[in-house]
Short mmCIF file of N, CA and C in Angstrom, two decimals:
data_model
loop_
_atom_site.label_atom_id
_atom_site.label_comp_id
_atom_site.label_asym_id
_atom_site.label_seq_id
_atom_site.Cartn_x
_atom_site.Cartn_y
_atom_site.Cartn_z
N GLN O 1 8.03 -47.88 29.17
CA GLN O 1 7.52 -48.85 30.13
C GLN O 1 7.28 -50.17 29.41
N VAL O 2 7.71 -51.25 30.05
CA VAL O 2 7.58 -52.57 29.45
C VAL O 2 6.19 -53.13 29.73
N HIS O 3 5.59 -53.66 28.68
CA HIS O 3 4.23 -54.20 28.79
C HIS O 3 4.23 -55.63 28.24
N ILE O 4 3.47 -56.50 28.90
CA ILE O 4 3.46 -57.92 28.55
C ILE O 4 2.05 -58.36 28.20
N VAL O 5 1.94 -59.17 27.15
CA VAL O 5 0.66 -59.79 26.83
C VAL O 5 0.90 -61.28 26.56
N GLU O 6 0.29 -62.12 27.38
CA GLU O 6 0.36 -63.57 27.17
C GLU O 6 -0.92 -64.03 26.47
N SER O 7 -0.78 -65.04 25.60
CA SER O 7 -1.94 -65.57 24.90
C SER O 7 -1.68 -67.01 24.50
N GLY O 8 -2.73 -67.67 24.03
CA GLY O 8 -2.58 -69.01 23.49
C GLY O 8 -3.10 -70.13 24.37
N GLY O 9 -3.53 -69.80 25.57
CA GLY O 9 -4.04 -70.84 26.45
C GLY O 9 -5.37 -71.39 25.96
N GLY O 10 -5.84 -72.43 26.66
CA GLY O 10 -7.11 -73.02 26.28
C GLY O 10 -7.36 -74.32 27.01
N LEU O 11 -8.39 -75.02 26.54
CA LEU O 11 -8.75 -76.32 27.08
C LEU O 11 -8.19 -77.40 26.16
N VAL O 12 -7.59 -78.41 26.74
CA VAL O 12 -7.02 -79.47 25.92
C VAL O 12 -7.07 -80.78 26.72
N GLN O 13 -7.17 -81.87 26.02
CA GLN O 13 -7.16 -83.18 26.67
C GLN O 13 -5.72 -83.62 26.94
N PRO O 14 -5.54 -84.52 27.90
CA PRO O 14 -4.18 -85.04 28.14
C PRO O 14 -3.57 -85.58 26.86
N GLY O 15 -2.29 -85.27 26.68
CA GLY O 15 -1.61 -85.66 25.47
C GLY O 15 -1.65 -84.62 24.38
N GLY O 16 -2.49 -83.61 24.57
CA GLY O 16 -2.63 -82.57 23.57
C GLY O 16 -1.51 -81.54 23.63
N SER O 17 -1.64 -80.54 22.75
CA SER O 17 -0.61 -79.51 22.63
C SER O 17 -1.23 -78.12 22.60
N LEU O 18 -0.47 -77.17 23.06
CA LEU O 18 -0.81 -75.75 22.95
C LEU O 18 0.49 -74.98 22.73
N ARG O 19 0.36 -73.82 22.09
CA ARG O 19 1.51 -72.92 21.96
C ARG O 19 1.13 -71.58 22.58
N LEU O 20 1.86 -71.23 23.62
CA LEU O 20 1.66 -69.94 24.28
C LEU O 20 2.57 -68.89 23.65
N SER O 21 2.09 -67.67 23.65
CA SER O 21 2.88 -66.55 23.16
C SER O 21 3.02 -65.50 24.25
N CYS O 22 4.16 -64.85 24.26
CA CYS O 22 4.44 -63.75 25.19
C CYS O 22 4.96 -62.60 24.35
N GLU O 23 4.14 -61.60 24.17
CA GLU O 23 4.55 -60.42 23.40
C GLU O 23 4.93 -59.32 24.36
N VAL O 24 6.10 -58.75 24.13
CA VAL O 24 6.64 -57.71 25.02
C VAL O 24 6.81 -56.43 24.23
N SER O 25 6.28 -55.34 24.75
CA SER O 25 6.47 -54.04 24.12
C SER O 25 7.20 -53.12 25.10
N GLY O 26 7.95 -52.16 24.54
CA GLY O 26 8.76 -51.29 25.38
C GLY O 26 10.10 -51.94 25.66
N GLY O 27 11.13 -51.15 25.82
CA GLY O 27 12.45 -51.71 26.06
C GLY O 27 13.06 -52.30 24.81
N ILE O 28 14.19 -52.91 24.96
CA ILE O 28 14.90 -53.55 23.84
C ILE O 28 14.70 -55.05 23.99
N PHE O 29 13.78 -55.59 23.21
CA PHE O 29 13.36 -56.97 23.40
C PHE O 29 14.54 -57.94 23.32
N SER O 30 15.42 -57.72 22.37
CA SER O 30 16.51 -58.67 22.16
C SER O 30 17.46 -58.72 23.36
N ALA O 31 17.41 -57.74 24.22
CA ALA O 31 18.29 -57.71 25.39
C ALA O 31 17.68 -58.42 26.59
N PHE O 32 16.39 -58.74 26.49
CA PHE O 32 15.72 -59.37 27.62
C PHE O 32 15.95 -60.88 27.64
N ALA O 33 16.13 -61.41 28.85
CA ALA O 33 15.83 -62.81 29.08
C ALA O 33 14.33 -62.89 29.34
N ILE O 34 13.70 -63.96 28.91
CA ILE O 34 12.27 -64.14 29.13
C ILE O 34 12.05 -65.42 29.92
N LEU O 35 11.29 -65.32 30.97
CA LEU O 35 10.97 -66.47 31.80
C LEU O 35 9.48 -66.75 31.73
N TRP O 36 9.12 -68.01 31.68
CA TRP O 36 7.73 -68.44 31.83
C TRP O 36 7.56 -69.02 33.23
N TYR O 37 6.45 -68.63 33.85
CA TYR O 37 6.06 -69.17 35.15
C TYR O 37 4.63 -69.69 35.02
N ARG O 38 4.21 -70.46 36.00
CA ARG O 38 2.82 -70.88 36.05
C ARG O 38 2.35 -70.94 37.51
N GLN O 39 1.05 -70.76 37.66
CA GLN O 39 0.46 -70.82 39.00
C GLN O 39 -0.81 -71.63 38.94
N ALA O 40 -0.79 -72.77 39.61
CA ALA O 40 -1.97 -73.63 39.68
C ALA O 40 -2.82 -73.19 40.86
N PRO O 41 -4.10 -73.52 40.84
CA PRO O 41 -4.98 -73.12 41.94
C PRO O 41 -4.45 -73.61 43.29
N GLY O 42 -4.37 -72.68 44.24
CA GLY O 42 -3.93 -73.03 45.57
C GLY O 42 -2.44 -73.24 45.73
N LYS O 43 -1.67 -72.99 44.68
CA LYS O 43 -0.22 -73.21 44.74
C LYS O 43 0.53 -71.92 44.44
N GLN O 44 1.80 -71.92 44.81
CA GLN O 44 2.64 -70.77 44.52
C GLN O 44 3.03 -70.77 43.04
N ARG O 45 3.35 -69.59 42.56
CA ARG O 45 3.84 -69.46 41.20
C ARG O 45 5.18 -70.18 41.10
N GLU O 46 5.36 -70.96 40.02
CA GLU O 46 6.60 -71.70 39.86
C GLU O 46 7.23 -71.42 38.51
N PHE O 47 8.54 -71.50 38.49
CA PHE O 47 9.30 -71.33 37.25
C PHE O 47 9.04 -72.50 36.32
N VAL O 48 8.93 -72.21 35.03
CA VAL O 48 8.72 -73.25 34.02
C VAL O 48 9.88 -73.32 33.04
N ALA O 49 10.24 -72.17 32.45
CA ALA O 49 11.25 -72.18 31.40
C ALA O 49 11.86 -70.79 31.28
N HIS O 50 13.07 -70.77 30.72
CA HIS O 50 13.82 -69.53 30.58
C HIS O 50 14.58 -69.54 29.27
N ILE O 51 14.61 -68.40 28.60
CA ILE O 51 15.47 -68.24 27.44
C ILE O 51 16.21 -66.93 27.60
N SER O 52 17.52 -66.98 27.50
CA SER O 52 18.33 -65.77 27.68
C SER O 52 18.34 -64.94 26.40
N SER O 53 18.91 -63.76 26.50
CA SER O 53 19.04 -62.92 25.31
C SER O 53 19.91 -63.61 24.26
N GLY O 54 20.82 -64.43 24.69
CA GLY O 54 21.70 -65.14 23.77
C GLY O 54 21.19 -66.49 23.33
N GLY O 55 20.00 -66.86 23.83
CA GLY O 55 19.39 -68.12 23.40
C GLY O 55 19.64 -69.30 24.30
N ASN O 56 20.32 -69.10 25.43
CA ASN O 56 20.47 -70.20 26.38
C ASN O 56 19.11 -70.52 27.00
N ILE O 57 18.86 -71.79 27.20
CA ILE O 57 17.54 -72.27 27.60
C ILE O 57 17.66 -73.21 28.79
N ASN O 58 16.72 -73.12 29.69
CA ASN O 58 16.57 -74.16 30.70
C ASN O 58 15.11 -74.31 31.09
N TYR O 59 14.81 -75.46 31.66
CA TYR O 59 13.44 -75.85 32.00
C TYR O 59 13.39 -76.44 33.40
N VAL O 60 12.22 -76.35 34.00
CA VAL O 60 11.99 -77.12 35.21
C VAL O 60 11.91 -78.59 34.81
N ASP O 61 12.34 -79.47 35.70
CA ASP O 61 12.43 -80.89 35.35
C ASP O 61 11.09 -81.47 34.87
N SER O 62 10.01 -80.99 35.44
CA SER O 62 8.70 -81.59 35.16
C SER O 62 8.22 -81.34 33.73
N VAL O 63 8.83 -80.39 33.01
CA VAL O 63 8.38 -80.11 31.64
C VAL O 63 9.46 -80.41 30.61
N ARG O 64 10.67 -80.69 31.07
CA ARG O 64 11.77 -80.91 30.12
C ARG O 64 11.43 -82.10 29.23
N GLY O 65 11.63 -81.92 27.93
CA GLY O 65 11.31 -82.95 26.96
C GLY O 65 9.90 -82.85 26.40
N ARG O 66 9.05 -82.06 27.07
CA ARG O 66 7.67 -81.86 26.58
C ARG O 66 7.43 -80.42 26.11
N PHE O 67 8.06 -79.47 26.76
CA PHE O 67 7.88 -78.06 26.43
C PHE O 67 9.12 -77.54 25.71
N THR O 68 8.90 -76.61 24.80
CA THR O 68 10.01 -75.97 24.09
C THR O 68 9.80 -74.46 24.09
N ILE O 69 10.79 -73.74 24.57
CA ILE O 69 10.74 -72.28 24.57
C ILE O 69 11.56 -71.77 23.39
N SER O 70 11.07 -70.73 22.75
CA SER O 70 11.80 -70.14 21.63
C SER O 70 11.46 -68.66 21.57
N ARG O 71 12.26 -67.93 20.82
CA ARG O 71 12.01 -66.50 20.71
C ARG O 71 12.15 -66.04 19.28
N ASP O 72 11.38 -65.00 18.94
CA ASP O 72 11.45 -64.34 17.64
C ASP O 72 11.65 -62.86 17.93
N ASN O 73 12.88 -62.42 17.87
CA ASN O 73 13.18 -61.03 18.22
C ASN O 73 12.53 -60.05 17.24
N ALA O 74 12.32 -60.48 16.01
CA ALA O 74 11.68 -59.59 15.03
C ALA O 74 10.23 -59.31 15.39
N LYS O 75 9.62 -60.23 16.14
CA LYS O 75 8.22 -60.07 16.53
C LYS O 75 8.06 -59.71 18.00
N ASN O 76 9.18 -59.50 18.69
CA ASN O 76 9.14 -59.19 20.13
C ASN O 76 8.32 -60.23 20.90
N THR O 77 8.49 -61.47 20.52
CA THR O 77 7.63 -62.53 21.07
C THR O 77 8.46 -63.75 21.45
N VAL O 78 8.09 -64.33 22.57
CA VAL O 78 8.62 -65.62 23.00
C VAL O 78 7.47 -66.61 23.01
N TYR O 79 7.77 -67.82 22.60
CA TYR O 79 6.76 -68.89 22.52
C TYR O 79 7.08 -70.00 23.51
N LEU O 80 6.05 -70.66 23.95
CA LEU O 80 6.21 -71.87 24.76
C LEU O 80 5.35 -72.94 24.11
N GLN O 81 5.99 -73.83 23.38
CA GLN O 81 5.29 -74.95 22.76
C GLN O 81 5.17 -76.05 23.80
N MET O 82 3.94 -76.44 24.08
CA MET O 82 3.68 -77.43 25.12
C MET O 82 3.05 -78.66 24.49
N ASN O 83 3.76 -79.75 24.54
CA ASN O 83 3.29 -81.03 24.00
C ASN O 83 3.09 -82.03 25.12
N SER O 84 2.37 -83.10 24.81
CA SER O 84 2.14 -84.17 25.79
C SER O 84 1.64 -83.61 27.12
N LEU O 85 0.66 -82.73 27.02
CA LEU O 85 0.17 -82.05 28.22
C LEU O 85 -0.48 -83.03 29.19
N LYS O 86 -0.32 -82.71 30.47
CA LYS O 86 -0.84 -83.54 31.55
C LYS O 86 -1.78 -82.69 32.42
N PRO O 87 -2.68 -83.32 33.14
CA PRO O 87 -3.56 -82.54 34.02
C PRO O 87 -2.79 -81.66 34.99
N GLU O 88 -1.63 -82.10 35.43
CA GLU O 88 -0.85 -81.29 36.37
C GLU O 88 -0.21 -80.06 35.72
N ASP O 89 -0.34 -79.92 34.41
CA ASP O 89 0.11 -78.69 33.75
C ASP O 89 -0.94 -77.60 33.82
N THR O 90 -2.11 -77.93 34.32
CA THR O 90 -3.18 -76.94 34.43
C THR O 90 -2.75 -75.81 35.35
N ALA O 91 -2.82 -74.59 34.83
CA ALA O 91 -2.36 -73.41 35.58
C ALA O 91 -2.59 -72.18 34.73
N VAL O 92 -2.41 -71.03 35.35
CA VAL O 92 -2.29 -69.78 34.61
C VAL O 92 -0.80 -69.58 34.33
N TYR O 93 -0.48 -69.33 33.07
CA TYR O 93 0.90 -69.18 32.66
C TYR O 93 1.21 -67.71 32.44
N TYR O 94 2.35 -67.29 32.98
CA TYR O 94 2.80 -65.91 32.91
C TYR O 94 4.21 -65.86 32.34
N CYS O 95 4.53 -64.76 31.67
CA CYS O 95 5.91 -64.55 31.27
C CYS O 95 6.45 -63.29 31.92
N LYS O 96 7.76 -63.22 31.97
CA LYS O 96 8.41 -62.10 32.65
C LYS O 96 9.70 -61.77 31.92
N PRO O 97 9.84 -60.55 31.43
CA PRO O 97 11.11 -60.15 30.83
C PRO O 97 12.05 -59.65 31.92
N LEU O 98 13.30 -60.02 31.81
CA LEU O 98 14.32 -59.55 32.75
C LEU O 98 15.57 -59.11 31.99
N PRO O 99 16.24 -58.05 32.46
CA PRO O 99 15.83 -57.22 33.58
C PRO O 99 14.78 -56.19 33.16
N SER O 100 13.79 -56.02 33.97
CA SER O 100 12.79 -54.98 33.74
C SER O 100 11.98 -54.83 35.01
N ASP O 101 11.26 -53.74 35.05
CA ASP O 101 10.34 -53.53 36.18
C ASP O 101 8.90 -53.75 35.75
N ALA O 102 8.74 -54.55 34.69
CA ALA O 102 7.40 -54.80 34.17
C ALA O 102 6.54 -55.49 35.21
N ALA O 103 5.30 -55.04 35.29
CA ALA O 103 4.34 -55.72 36.15
C ALA O 103 3.96 -57.05 35.52
N TRP O 104 3.49 -57.97 36.32
CA TRP O 104 3.00 -59.22 35.79
C TRP O 104 1.82 -58.96 34.85
N GLY O 105 1.75 -59.72 33.77
CA GLY O 105 0.62 -59.61 32.86
C GLY O 105 -0.59 -60.36 33.41
N GLN O 106 -1.62 -60.46 32.58
CA GLN O 106 -2.84 -61.13 32.99
C GLN O 106 -2.67 -62.65 33.01
N GLY O 107 -1.69 -63.12 32.28
CA GLY O 107 -1.50 -64.56 32.16
C GLY O 107 -2.47 -65.16 31.17
N THR O 108 -2.26 -66.44 30.88
CA THR O 108 -3.14 -67.17 29.99
C THR O 108 -3.44 -68.53 30.62
N GLN O 109 -4.72 -68.88 30.66
CA GLN O 109 -5.15 -70.09 31.36
C GLN O 109 -4.96 -71.31 30.48
N VAL O 110 -4.32 -72.32 31.05
CA VAL O 110 -4.19 -73.62 30.40
C VAL O 110 -4.90 -74.64 31.27
N THR O 111 -5.85 -75.35 30.68
CA THR O 111 -6.59 -76.37 31.41
C THR O 111 -6.50 -77.68 30.65
N VAL O 112 -5.96 -78.68 31.32
CA VAL O 112 -5.81 -80.01 30.74
C VAL O 112 -6.77 -80.92 31.49
N PHE O 113 -7.78 -81.42 30.77
CA PHE O 113 -8.83 -82.19 31.43
C PHE O 113 -9.02 -83.51 30.72
N SER O 114 -9.46 -84.48 31.48
CA SER O 114 -9.73 -85.79 30.87
C SER O 114 -11.21 -86.08 30.90
#
């Protein structure tokens, strides 16, 4: 069974940085694509970034140039480096390995405040 643990969130001022981690256990990590999503209060969950098993990457337009997704297959972990954070980045961030039937993890809260 695939299990997900997100971490690395916190409080940061606009312009600051955070690095989120997504650790996946169970399954063959190197075969997964990993997606990051976020959900702000009162809003639907939205796609943020994706990295394929082969390393192809894409981002939602609102974070391109500020966020960087990467993976370390030896550590079964995907990272989301977030720079130049804005208040509108405030959300709970979740990751999702695909293909899998993994349930959503607890997420990690990112709060950007001025």
